[in-house]
Amino acid sequence: MRLGALLEAGLAEAQRAGRIRADVTTDDLLLAIGMLALLLGEFPASERTETAGRMWKLLRHGIEP
């Protein structure tokens, strides 16, 4: 199963439950994941866990209602 299809199913469920804004699309999530993955690769391995946590926190603030 492709990542987009997996995200689409999870996104629909999260939107129905009110955990993610209704205007967020699967393409938005794919774009965000791609940007985070690309940027995270620029950090030293020793900083990636902390940085990933900070990135996820910022992303959540952008997609939660």
Tab-separated table of N, CA and C in Angstrom:
chain	number	residue	atom	x	y	z
A	1	MET	N	0.852	-1.180	0.000
A	1	MET	CA	0.000	0.000	0.000
A	1	MET	C	0.895	1.240	0.000
A	2	ARG	N	0.535	2.197	-0.781
A	2	ARG	CA	1.318	3.422	-0.879
A	2	ARG	C	1.104	4.294	0.345
A	3	LEU	N	2.121	5.110	0.637
A	3	LEU	CA	2.068	5.985	1.808
A	3	LEU	C	0.855	6.909	1.749
A	4	GLY	N	0.580	7.457	0.584
A	4	GLY	CA	-0.563	8.357	0.453
A	4	GLY	C	-1.877	7.706	0.845
A	5	ALA	N	-2.058	6.453	0.449
A	5	ALA	CA	-3.292	5.733	0.790
A	5	ALA	C	-3.384	5.494	2.293
A	6	LEU	N	-2.260	5.167	2.909
A	6	LEU	CA	-2.248	4.980	4.363
A	6	LEU	C	-2.574	6.280	5.082
A	7	LEU	N	-1.954	7.362	4.623
A	7	LEU	CA	-2.207	8.663	5.247
A	7	LEU	C	-3.657	9.093	5.053
A	8	GLU	N	-4.191	8.827	3.880
A	8	GLU	CA	-5.565	9.243	3.585
A	8	GLU	C	-6.559	8.606	4.550
A	9	ALA	N	-6.400	7.331	4.803
A	9	ALA	CA	-7.307	6.643	5.723
A	9	ALA	C	-7.162	7.187	7.144
A	10	GLY	N	-5.942	7.357	7.591
A	10	GLY	CA	-5.705	7.884	8.939
A	10	GLY	C	-6.150	9.326	9.077
A	11	LEU	N	-5.940	10.104	8.023
A	11	LEU	CA	-6.338	11.509	8.046
A	11	LEU	C	-7.853	11.633	8.166
A	12	ALA	N	-8.571	10.867	7.376
A	12	ALA	CA	-10.038	10.935	7.431
A	12	ALA	C	-10.542	10.605	8.830
A	13	GLU	N	-9.976	9.589	9.430
A	13	GLU	CA	-10.384	9.204	10.786
A	13	GLU	C	-10.058	10.314	11.788
A	14	ALA	N	-8.860	10.882	11.683
A	14	ALA	CA	-8.447	11.947	12.605
A	14	ALA	C	-9.307	13.197	12.425
A	15	GLN	N	-9.691	13.494	11.202
A	15	GLN	CA	-10.551	14.651	10.961
A	15	GLN	C	-11.949	14.419	11.535
A	16	ARG	N	-12.483	13.232	11.367
A	16	ARG	CA	-13.806	12.927	11.945
A	16	ARG	C	-13.778	13.038	13.464
A	17	ALA	N	-12.648	12.677	14.059
A	17	ALA	CA	-12.514	12.729	15.521
A	17	ALA	C	-12.166	14.133	16.012
A	18	GLY	N	-11.925	15.069	15.077
A	18	GLY	CA	-11.616	16.439	15.460
A	18	GLY	C	-10.179	16.658	15.903
A	19	ARG	N	-9.287	15.731	15.556
A	19	ARG	CA	-7.883	15.864	15.956
A	19	ARG	C	-7.047	16.625	14.939
A	20	ILE	N	-7.544	16.716	13.703
A	20	ILE	CA	-6.839	17.430	12.637
A	20	ILE	C	-7.853	18.308	11.922
A	21	ARG	N	-7.416	19.508	11.553
A	21	ARG	CA	-8.304	20.451	10.864
A	21	ARG	C	-8.880	19.837	9.588
A	22	ALA	N	-10.087	20.233	9.255
A	22	ALA	CA	-10.792	19.693	8.090
A	22	ALA	C	-10.139	20.088	6.769
A	23	ASP	N	-9.395	21.198	6.741
A	23	ASP	CA	-8.808	21.656	5.484
A	23	ASP	C	-7.443	21.036	5.177
A	24	VAL	N	-6.910	20.216	6.067
A	24	VAL	CA	-5.625	19.551	5.833
A	24	VAL	C	-5.861	18.380	4.880
A	25	THR	N	-5.019	18.278	3.845
A	25	THR	CA	-5.164	17.215	2.850
A	25	THR	C	-4.035	16.193	2.969
A	26	THR	N	-4.232	15.074	2.306
A	26	THR	CA	-3.180	14.062	2.244
A	26	THR	C	-1.932	14.645	1.595
A	27	ASP	N	-2.110	15.443	0.554
A	27	ASP	CA	-0.960	16.084	-0.094
A	27	ASP	C	-0.218	16.999	0.874
A	28	ASP	N	-0.945	17.692	1.750
A	28	ASP	CA	-0.302	18.531	2.768
A	28	ASP	C	0.594	17.680	3.662
A	29	LEU	N	0.074	16.539	4.089
A	29	LEU	CA	0.846	15.661	4.971
A	29	LEU	C	2.067	15.094	4.259
A	30	LEU	N	1.904	14.682	3.007
A	30	LEU	CA	3.046	14.163	2.244
A	30	LEU	C	4.116	15.236	2.075
A	31	LEU	N	3.702	16.454	1.801
A	31	LEU	CA	4.645	17.560	1.666
A	31	LEU	C	5.377	17.809	2.975
A	32	ALA	N	4.644	17.836	4.072
A	32	ALA	CA	5.253	18.077	5.383
A	32	ALA	C	6.246	16.974	5.747
A	33	ILE	N	5.877	15.725	5.509
A	33	ILE	CA	6.773	14.607	5.809
A	33	ILE	C	8.043	14.707	4.973
A	34	GLY	N	7.886	15.024	3.700
A	34	GLY	CA	9.049	15.173	2.827
A	34	GLY	C	9.973	16.292	3.282
A	35	MET	N	9.393	17.420	3.655
A	35	MET	CA	10.208	18.548	4.121
A	35	MET	C	10.934	18.197	5.407
A	36	LEU	N	10.234	17.557	6.330
A	36	LEU	CA	10.853	17.182	7.601
A	36	LEU	C	11.978	16.181	7.387
A	37	ALA	N	11.748	15.187	6.539
A	37	ALA	CA	12.769	14.166	6.285
A	37	ALA	C	14.008	14.788	5.651
A	38	LEU	N	13.804	15.672	4.697
A	38	LEU	CA	14.925	16.327	4.029
A	38	LEU	C	15.720	17.178	5.009
A	39	LEU	N	15.034	17.960	5.800
A	39	LEU	CA	15.703	18.838	6.752
A	39	LEU	C	16.377	18.051	7.868
A	40	LEU	N	15.726	17.026	8.348
A	40	LEU	CA	16.284	16.237	9.448
A	40	LEU	C	17.620	15.607	9.057
A	41	GLY	N	17.770	15.255	7.800
A	41	GLY	CA	19.022	14.685	7.317
A	41	GLY	C	20.194	15.644	7.392
A	42	GLU	N	19.926	16.921	7.546
A	42	GLU	CA	20.985	17.932	7.640
A	42	GLU	C	21.560	18.044	9.047
A	43	PHE	N	20.914	17.454	10.027
A	43	PHE	CA	21.368	17.543	11.411
A	43	PHE	C	22.275	16.367	11.742
A	44	PRO	N	23.242	16.576	12.628
A	44	PRO	CA	24.079	15.458	13.074
A	44	PRO	C	23.207	14.387	13.731
A	45	ALA	N	23.611	13.142	13.600
A	45	ALA	CA	22.833	12.025	14.150
A	45	ALA	C	22.528	12.226	15.628
A	46	SER	N	23.459	12.805	16.354
A	46	SER	CA	23.272	12.996	17.798
A	46	SER	C	22.164	13.996	18.129
A	47	GLU	N	21.755	14.815	17.169
A	47	GLU	CA	20.729	15.836	17.403
A	47	GLU	C	19.384	15.485	16.774
A	48	ARG	N	19.322	14.406	16.036
A	48	ARG	CA	18.115	14.117	15.251
A	48	ARG	C	16.891	13.800	16.098
A	49	THR	N	17.054	13.068	17.178
A	49	THR	CA	15.889	12.714	17.992
A	49	THR	C	15.250	13.965	18.581
A	50	GLU	N	16.059	14.822	19.171
A	50	GLU	CA	15.529	16.059	19.756
A	50	GLU	C	14.934	16.958	18.675
A	51	THR	N	15.631	17.084	17.564
A	51	THR	CA	15.163	17.937	16.482
A	51	THR	C	13.861	17.404	15.891
A	52	ALA	N	13.756	16.093	15.733
A	52	ALA	CA	12.521	15.499	15.211
A	52	ALA	C	11.349	15.807	16.140
A	53	GLY	N	11.586	15.778	17.441
A	53	GLY	CA	10.537	16.121	18.397
A	53	GLY	C	10.083	17.560	18.250
A	54	ARG	N	11.035	18.456	18.072
A	54	ARG	CA	10.692	19.876	17.877
A	54	ARG	C	9.920	20.064	16.576
A	55	MET	N	10.366	19.385	15.517
A	55	MET	CA	9.682	19.491	14.221
A	55	MET	C	8.242	18.988	14.323
A	56	TRP	N	8.055	17.848	14.986
A	56	TRP	CA	6.721	17.274	15.124
A	56	TRP	C	5.814	18.222	15.901
A	57	LYS	N	6.350	18.849	16.943
A	57	LYS	CA	5.564	19.798	17.736
A	57	LYS	C	5.098	20.965	16.860
A	58	LEU	N	5.982	21.492	16.038
A	58	LEU	CA	5.612	22.589	15.141
A	58	LEU	C	4.566	22.139	14.122
A	59	LEU	N	4.751	20.960	13.575
A	59	LEU	CA	3.797	20.443	12.600
A	59	LEU	C	2.423	20.257	13.229
A	60	ARG	N	2.387	19.686	14.415
A	60	ARG	CA	1.101	19.480	15.099
A	60	ARG	C	0.363	20.794	15.302
A	61	HIS	N	1.088	21.845	15.660
A	61	HIS	CA	0.441	23.148	15.852
A	61	HIS	C	-0.168	23.655	14.549
A	62	GLY	N	0.389	23.238	13.432
A	62	GLY	CA	-0.129	23.676	12.140
A	62	GLY	C	-1.340	22.902	11.649
A	63	ILE	N	-1.516	21.667	12.127
A	63	ILE	CA	-2.606	20.850	11.593
A	63	ILE	C	-3.734	20.589	12.579
A	64	GLU	N	-3.481	20.816	13.854
A	64	GLU	CA	-4.540	20.585	14.841
A	64	GLU	C	-5.521	21.749	14.849
A	65	PRO	N	-6.784	21.455	15.189
A	65	PRO	CA	-7.787	22.534	15.225
A	65	PRO	C	-7.513	23.527	16.344
